[in-house]
mmCIF file of C-alpha atoms in Angstrom:
data_model
loop_
_atom_site.group_PDB
_atom_site.id
_atom_site.type_symbol
_atom_site.label_atom_id
_atom_site.label_comp_id
_atom_site.label_asym_id
_atom_site.label_seq_id
_atom_site.Cartn_x
_atom_site.Cartn_y
_atom_site.Cartn_z
ATOM 1 C CA UNK X 14 -51.574 204.174 72.361
ATOM 2 C CA UNK X 15 -49.406 201.064 72.261
ATOM 3 C CA UNK X 16 -46.824 200.793 75.008
ATOM 4 C CA UNK X 17 -43.743 198.780 74.111
ATOM 5 C CA UNK X 18 -43.220 196.808 77.317
ATOM 6 C CA UNK X 19 -41.639 193.783 75.586
ATOM 7 C CA UNK X 20 -39.163 194.243 72.744
ATOM 8 C CA UNK X 21 -38.076 191.270 70.651
ATOM 9 C CA UNK X 22 -34.691 191.169 68.936
ATOM 10 C CA UNK X 23 -33.875 188.486 66.353
ATOM 11 C CA UNK X 24 -30.147 187.872 65.990
ATOM 12 C CA UNK X 25 -28.389 185.492 63.633
ATOM 13 C CA UNK X 26 -25.726 183.362 65.298
ATOM 14 C CA UNK X 27 -22.924 184.438 62.958
ATOM 15 C CA UNK X 28 -23.735 188.161 63.053
ATOM 16 C CA UNK X 29 -21.811 190.683 65.129
ATOM 17 C CA UNK X 30 -23.049 192.364 68.328
ATOM 18 C CA UNK X 31 -24.414 195.599 66.807
ATOM 19 C CA UNK X 32 -28.007 194.283 66.657
ATOM 20 C CA UNK X 33 -27.874 193.300 70.314
ATOM 21 C CA UNK X 34 -26.457 196.688 71.318
ATOM 22 C CA UNK X 35 -29.253 198.493 69.453
ATOM 23 C CA UNK X 36 -31.918 196.356 71.134
ATOM 24 C CA UNK X 37 -30.339 196.845 74.564
ATOM 25 C CA UNK X 38 -30.312 200.620 74.065
ATOM 26 C CA UNK X 39 -33.995 200.631 73.120
ATOM 27 C CA UNK X 40 -34.921 198.476 76.103
ATOM 28 C CA UNK X 41 -32.859 200.520 78.531
ATOM 29 C CA UNK X 42 -34.291 203.856 77.327
ATOM 30 C CA UNK X 43 -37.891 202.647 77.612
ATOM 31 C CA UNK X 44 -37.644 200.324 80.601
ATOM 32 C CA UNK X 45 -38.914 197.483 78.398
ATOM 33 C CA UNK X 46 -38.180 193.787 78.811
ATOM 34 C CA UNK X 47 -35.857 192.492 76.075
ATOM 35 C CA UNK X 48 -36.489 189.079 74.535
ATOM 36 C CA UNK X 49 -33.737 187.747 72.279
ATOM 37 C CA UNK X 50 -34.124 185.027 69.671
ATOM 38 C CA UNK X 51 -30.740 183.697 68.585
ATOM 39 C CA UNK X 52 -31.037 181.884 65.257
ATOM 40 C CA UNK X 53 -28.757 179.402 63.531
ATOM 41 C CA UNK X 54 -29.833 178.395 60.024
ATOM 42 C CA UNK X 55 -29.144 174.786 59.022
ATOM 43 C CA UNK X 56 -27.736 173.946 55.614
ATOM 44 C CA UNK X 57 -30.213 172.025 53.412
ATOM 45 C CA UNK X 58 -29.818 168.235 53.395
ATOM 46 C CA UNK X 59 -27.859 166.662 50.526
ATOM 47 C CA UNK X 60 -29.908 165.437 47.577
ATOM 48 C CA UNK X 61 -29.295 163.258 44.550
ATOM 49 C CA UNK X 62 -27.313 160.088 43.944
ATOM 50 C CA UNK X 63 -24.336 161.225 46.041
ATOM 51 C CA UNK X 64 -26.437 162.043 49.110
ATOM 52 C CA UNK X 65 -25.366 158.891 50.968
ATOM 53 C CA UNK X 66 -21.682 159.772 50.553
ATOM 54 C CA UNK X 67 -22.001 163.318 51.937
ATOM 55 C CA UNK X 68 -24.637 162.727 54.608
ATOM 56 C CA UNK X 69 -22.015 162.024 57.293
ATOM 57 C CA UNK X 70 -20.270 165.329 56.600
ATOM 58 C CA UNK X 71 -23.642 167.090 56.618
ATOM 59 C CA UNK X 72 -24.490 165.633 60.022
ATOM 60 C CA UNK X 73 -21.095 166.650 61.355
ATOM 61 C CA UNK X 74 -21.713 170.186 60.063
ATOM 62 C CA UNK X 75 -25.030 170.316 61.921
ATOM 63 C CA UNK X 76 -23.332 169.208 65.135
ATOM 64 C CA UNK X 77 -20.713 171.935 64.678
ATOM 65 C CA UNK X 78 -23.478 174.503 64.057
ATOM 66 C CA UNK X 79 -25.203 173.531 67.295
ATOM 67 C CA UNK X 80 -21.956 173.869 69.218
ATOM 68 C CA UNK X 81 -21.379 177.352 67.781
ATOM 69 C CA UNK X 82 -24.957 178.280 68.670
ATOM 70 C CA UNK X 83 -24.466 177.193 72.279
ATOM 71 C CA UNK X 84 -21.201 179.171 72.531
ATOM 72 C CA UNK X 85 -22.794 182.285 71.037
ATOM 73 C CA UNK X 86 -25.795 181.958 73.351
ATOM 74 C CA UNK X 87 -23.504 181.881 76.390
ATOM 75 C CA UNK X 88 -21.699 185.019 75.198
ATOM 76 C CA UNK X 89 -24.957 186.898 74.625
ATOM 77 C CA UNK X 90 -26.241 185.895 78.057
ATOM 78 C CA UNK X 91 -23.087 187.379 79.579
ATOM 79 C CA UNK X 92 -23.525 190.601 77.562
ATOM 80 C CA UNK X 93 -27.142 190.911 78.666
ATOM 81 C CA UNK X 94 -26.185 190.395 82.299
ATOM 82 C CA UNK X 95 -23.622 193.184 81.991
ATOM 83 C CA UNK X 96 -26.187 195.458 80.321
ATOM 84 C CA UNK X 97 -28.468 195.119 83.346
ATOM 85 C CA UNK X 98 -31.732 195.108 81.394
ATOM 86 C CA UNK X 99 -34.567 192.663 82.127
ATOM 87 C CA UNK X 100 -34.249 189.950 79.504
ATOM 88 C CA UNK X 101 -34.684 186.395 78.342
ATOM 89 C CA UNK X 102 -33.021 184.534 75.495
ATOM 90 C CA UNK X 103 -33.897 181.469 73.455
ATOM 91 C CA UNK X 104 -31.546 179.873 70.929
ATOM 92 C CA UNK X 105 -33.094 178.033 67.976
ATOM 93 C CA UNK X 106 -31.542 175.853 65.295
ATOM 94 C CA UNK X 107 -33.894 175.732 62.333
ATOM 95 C CA UNK X 108 -34.271 175.412 58.562
ATOM 96 C CA UNK X 109 -34.701 178.350 56.192
ATOM 97 C CA UNK X 110 -38.285 177.371 55.398
ATOM 98 C CA UNK X 111 -39.318 177.587 59.059
ATOM 99 C CA UNK X 112 -37.755 180.926 60.011
ATOM 100 C CA UNK X 113 -40.956 182.951 59.565
ATOM 101 C CA UNK X 114 -42.917 180.501 61.734
ATOM 102 C CA UNK X 115 -40.212 180.451 64.409
ATOM 103 C CA UNK X 116 -40.224 184.250 64.545
ATOM 104 C CA UNK X 117 -44.015 184.360 64.580
ATOM 105 C CA UNK X 118 -44.248 182.096 67.633
ATOM 106 C CA UNK X 119 -41.842 184.283 69.607
ATOM 107 C CA UNK X 120 -43.334 187.569 68.355
ATOM 108 C CA UNK X 121 -46.779 186.711 69.713
ATOM 109 C CA UNK X 122 -45.502 187.602 73.160
ATOM 110 C CA UNK X 123 -43.842 190.897 72.207
ATOM 111 C CA UNK X 124 -45.068 194.422 71.470
ATOM 112 C CA UNK X 125 -42.350 195.343 68.975
ATOM 113 C CA UNK X 126 -39.814 193.404 66.910
ATOM 114 C CA UNK X 127 -36.517 195.193 66.326
ATOM 115 C CA UNK X 128 -34.302 194.540 63.312
ATOM 116 C CA UNK X 129 -30.795 195.849 63.875
ATOM 117 C CA UNK X 130 -28.190 196.838 61.258
ATOM 118 C CA UNK X 131 -26.695 193.348 60.797
ATOM 119 C CA UNK X 132 -30.080 191.762 60.143
ATOM 120 C CA UNK X 133 -31.205 194.768 58.081
ATOM 121 C CA UNK X 134 -28.314 194.062 55.696
ATOM 122 C CA UNK X 135 -29.155 190.341 55.460
ATOM 123 C CA UNK X 136 -31.958 190.566 52.885
ATOM 124 C CA UNK X 137 -33.177 186.915 52.819
ATOM 125 C CA UNK X 138 -33.327 186.616 56.596
ATOM 126 C CA UNK X 139 -34.778 190.112 57.004
ATOM 127 C CA UNK X 140 -37.612 189.222 54.627
ATOM 128 C CA UNK X 141 -38.428 186.046 56.556
ATOM 129 C CA UNK X 142 -38.363 187.851 59.906
ATOM 130 C CA UNK X 143 -40.614 190.666 58.651
ATOM 131 C CA UNK X 144 -43.059 188.116 57.210
ATOM 132 C CA UNK X 145 -43.197 186.226 60.501
ATOM 133 C CA UNK X 146 -43.877 189.355 62.549
ATOM 134 C CA UNK X 147 -46.303 191.220 60.285
ATOM 135 C CA UNK X 148 -48.272 188.399 58.660
ATOM 136 C CA UNK X 149 -48.252 185.658 61.286
ATOM 137 C CA UNK X 150 -48.299 187.687 64.506
ATOM 138 C CA UNK X 151 -49.488 191.213 63.561
ATOM 139 C CA UNK X 152 -46.571 192.606 65.558
ATOM 140 C CA UNK X 153 -45.030 195.866 64.272
ATOM 141 C CA UNK X 154 -41.406 195.986 63.165
ATOM 142 C CA UNK X 155 -38.779 198.670 63.708
ATOM 143 C CA UNK X 156 -35.806 198.531 61.342
ATOM 144 C CA UNK X 157 -32.670 200.287 62.583
ATOM 145 C CA UNK X 158 -30.071 200.636 59.798
ATOM 146 C CA UNK X 159 -26.370 201.145 60.300
ATOM 147 C CA UNK X 160 -25.356 204.533 61.775
ATOM 148 C CA UNK X 161 -28.928 205.257 62.919
ATOM 149 C CA UNK X 162 -29.678 206.107 66.546
ATOM 150 C CA UNK X 163 -31.852 203.477 68.256
ATOM 151 C CA UNK X 164 -34.555 205.453 70.057
ATOM 152 C CA UNK X 165 -38.248 205.295 70.855
ATOM 153 C CA UNK X 166 -38.335 209.106 71.083
ATOM 154 C CA UNK X 167 -37.521 210.568 67.654
ATOM 155 C CA UNK X 168 -37.626 214.352 67.218
ATOM 156 C CA UNK X 169 -39.052 214.419 63.696
ATOM 157 C CA UNK X 170 -41.176 211.705 62.073
ATOM 158 C CA UNK X 171 -42.630 211.183 58.609
ATOM 159 C CA UNK X 172 -45.976 209.385 58.622
ATOM 160 C CA UNK X 173 -46.560 207.869 55.186
ATOM 161 C CA UNK X 174 -50.290 208.396 54.780
ATOM 162 C CA UNK X 175 -52.676 207.118 52.089
ATOM 163 C CA UNK X 176 -55.945 206.482 53.976
ATOM 164 C CA UNK X 177 -55.651 202.689 53.932
ATOM 165 C CA UNK X 178 -56.195 200.201 56.783
ATOM 166 C CA UNK X 179 -52.444 199.488 56.840
ATOM 167 C CA UNK X 180 -51.575 203.195 57.193
ATOM 168 C CA UNK X 181 -54.190 203.646 59.923
ATOM 169 C CA UNK X 182 -52.819 200.679 61.860
ATOM 170 C CA UNK X 183 -49.282 202.049 61.566
ATOM 171 C CA UNK X 184 -50.439 205.404 62.956
ATOM 172 C CA UNK X 185 -52.150 203.715 65.904
ATOM 173 C CA UNK X 186 -49.403 201.223 66.697
ATOM 174 C CA UNK X 187 -46.764 203.907 66.207
ATOM 175 C CA UNK X 188 -48.417 206.473 68.479
ATOM 176 C CA UNK X 189 -45.562 206.163 70.968
ATOM 177 C CA UNK X 190 -43.210 207.571 68.321
ATOM 178 C CA UNK X 191 -45.667 210.163 67.023
ATOM 179 C CA UNK X 192 -46.458 211.546 70.483
ATOM 180 C CA UNK X 193 -42.786 211.727 71.411
ATOM 181 C CA UNK X 194 -41.855 213.660 68.271
ATOM 182 C CA UNK X 195 -41.788 217.458 68.277
ATOM 183 C CA UNK X 196 -43.119 217.355 64.704
ATOM 184 C CA UNK X 197 -44.898 214.722 62.599
ATOM 185 C CA UNK X 198 -44.995 215.298 58.848
ATOM 186 C CA UNK X 199 -47.772 213.529 56.980
ATOM 187 C CA UNK X 200 -46.501 212.692 53.516
ATOM 188 C CA UNK X 201 -49.242 211.846 50.994
ATOM 189 C CA UNK X 202 -47.934 210.865 47.581
ATOM 190 C CA UNK X 203 -50.289 211.674 44.687
ATOM 191 C CA UNK X 204 -53.560 211.530 46.677
ATOM 192 C CA UNK X 205 -56.767 210.806 44.822
ATOM 193 C CA UNK X 206 -58.187 213.880 43.076
ATOM 194 C CA UNK X 207 -61.317 215.500 44.446
ATOM 195 C CA UNK X 208 -60.347 215.367 48.123
ATOM 196 C CA UNK X 209 -60.585 218.927 49.445
ATOM 197 C CA UNK X 210 -58.319 218.495 52.466
ATOM 198 C CA UNK X 211 -56.153 215.370 52.156
ATOM 199 C CA UNK X 212 -55.049 214.124 55.548
ATOM 200 C CA UNK X 213 -57.597 216.163 57.498
ATOM 201 C CA UNK X 214 -59.182 213.183 59.270
ATOM 202 C CA UNK X 215 -55.922 211.604 60.414
ATOM 203 C CA UNK X 216 -54.792 215.079 61.499
ATOM 204 C CA UNK X 217 -57.849 215.471 63.734
ATOM 205 C CA UNK X 218 -57.362 211.983 65.178
ATOM 206 C CA UNK X 219 -53.688 212.606 65.981
ATOM 207 C CA UNK X 220 -54.440 216.050 67.434
ATOM 208 C CA UNK X 221 -56.676 214.370 70.023
ATOM 209 C CA UNK X 222 -53.581 212.452 71.123
ATOM 210 C CA UNK X 223 -51.506 215.614 71.366
ATOM 211 C CA UNK X 224 -49.503 214.951 68.190
ATOM 212 C CA UNK X 225 -48.077 218.006 66.402
ATOM 213 C CA UNK X 226 -49.086 216.974 62.876
ATOM 214 C CA UNK X 227 -49.132 218.676 59.499
ATOM 215 C CA UNK X 228 -50.024 217.151 56.144
ATOM 216 C CA UNK X 229 -48.138 217.665 52.893
ATOM 217 C CA UNK X 230 -49.214 216.584 49.415
ATOM 218 C CA UNK X 231 -46.229 215.137 47.557
ATOM 219 C CA UNK X 232 -46.098 214.893 43.779
ATOM 220 C CA UNK X 233 -44.087 211.965 42.524
ATOM 221 C CA UNK X 234 -43.303 213.561 39.127
ATOM 222 C CA UNK X 235 -42.186 210.251 37.630
ATOM 223 C CA UNK X 236 -40.481 208.941 40.737
ATOM 224 C CA UNK X 237 -41.650 205.898 42.658
ATOM 225 C CA UNK X 238 -43.632 206.331 45.870
ATOM 226 C CA UNK X 239 -40.665 205.048 47.873
ATOM 227 C CA UNK X 240 -38.275 207.498 46.220
ATOM 228 C CA UNK X 241 -40.686 210.356 46.868
ATOM 229 C CA UNK X 242 -41.093 209.440 50.535
ATOM 230 C CA UNK X 243 -37.358 209.023 51.076
ATOM 231 C CA UNK X 244 -36.665 212.439 49.528
ATOM 232 C CA UNK X 245 -39.392 213.998 51.662
ATOM 233 C CA UNK X 246 -37.868 212.447 54.788
ATOM 234 C CA UNK X 247 -34.514 213.960 53.791
ATOM 235 C CA UNK X 248 -36.109 217.376 53.199
ATOM 236 C CA UNK X 249 -37.730 217.523 56.656
ATOM 237 C CA UNK X 250 -34.724 215.905 58.380
ATOM 238 C CA UNK X 251 -36.863 213.056 59.720
ATOM 239 C CA UNK X 252 -35.403 210.695 62.297
ATOM 240 C CA UNK X 253 -37.913 207.963 61.431
ATOM 241 C CA UNK X 254 -40.545 206.897 58.903
ATOM 242 C CA UNK X 255 -43.785 205.332 60.137
ATOM 243 C CA UNK X 256 -45.755 203.473 57.489
ATOM 244 C CA UNK X 257 -48.240 200.727 56.777
ATOM 245 C CA UNK X 258 -46.813 197.625 55.134
ATOM 246 C CA UNK X 259 -47.886 195.528 52.173
ATOM 247 C CA UNK X 260 -50.992 197.205 50.807
ATOM 248 C CA UNK X 261 -50.691 194.584 48.055
ATOM 249 C CA UNK X 262 -50.057 190.878 48.530
ATOM 250 C CA UNK X 263 -46.525 189.735 49.327
ATOM 251 C CA UNK X 264 -46.425 187.719 46.104
ATOM 252 C CA UNK X 265 -47.389 190.722 43.996
ATOM 253 C CA UNK X 266 -44.766 192.872 45.727
ATOM 254 C CA UNK X 267 -42.076 190.249 45.187
ATOM 255 C CA UNK X 268 -42.893 189.896 41.504
ATOM 256 C CA UNK X 269 -43.668 193.477 40.536
ATOM 257 C CA UNK X 270 -42.050 195.399 43.364
ATOM 258 C CA UNK X 271 -43.842 197.709 45.779
ATOM 259 C CA UNK X 272 -43.487 200.507 48.291
ATOM 260 C CA UNK X 273 -42.792 198.213 51.259
ATOM 261 C CA UNK X 274 -40.165 196.231 49.428
ATOM 262 C CA UNK X 275 -38.456 199.392 48.205
ATOM 263 C CA UNK X 276 -38.497 200.994 51.652
ATOM 264 C CA UNK X 277 -36.905 197.869 53.146
ATOM 265 C CA UNK X 278 -33.986 198.061 50.728
ATOM 266 C CA UNK X 279 -31.078 200.116 52.099
ATOM 267 C CA UNK X 280 -33.012 202.350 54.550
ATOM 268 C CA UNK X 281 -31.075 205.427 55.648
ATOM 269 C CA UNK X 282 -33.136 205.995 58.816
ATOM 270 C CA UNK X 283 -35.280 203.853 61.134
ATOM 271 C CA UNK X 284 -38.499 202.576 59.541
ATOM 272 C CA UNK X 285 -41.505 201.463 61.593
ATOM 273 C CA UNK X 286 -43.824 199.021 59.798
ATOM 274 C CA UNK X 287 -47.264 197.791 60.814
ATOM 275 C CA UNK X 288 -49.968 195.810 59.070
#
């Protein structure tokens, strides 16, 4: 069972405080150390024949960005001191193309990366942060959308199960959630035919950890897998969805779409991702 002793929160400099509040609540409820990465994203450098004429303004803009970052960092430090949770904070001014690598370096020293409601609504940055955590650091991600309760102890959880390495890793890394829940619903969308008891093996494994688990076969009936899982989570009043991420390559998901990409778009409840 993974214990979340260090929680990482990535916050964009110009976002509001809701992401920080969610991360503080998670850290306080679990006694975890909170690491905060405060990001400012630099505008791309001017290109073309007029670059020389606008370069001075571009440099001045970068200086202003750094000043805003320093001011925001000071404010967050004060908020963290008031919250009385063990913490550290690093502020980073970087380019768009380096965000995933920046996040990856910080995530290597965390057990869980938390994406709060502000970042969850910022699709380009959210994608880069998720890539950095899952692909470059193998650190699981918890997305907390707006109006969701930030907790490591949900009452009801949906485990999206399809007998893949990604799903198995999500179940193992998400054991803290599954063990805390009074009920875990295993949702299997259109399992392969010929399997007598779909979900039996993961059920036995989770039972050894004291998880109250039951498996349900879900028929998509023309819906996407993501739509089917979201409806199932609504039906069982789940507080959280635990799932494996990117069974296909990121490029294929970006071009053709995929379950992970669809689940990341406008989540209505916390989603825990592992890969």
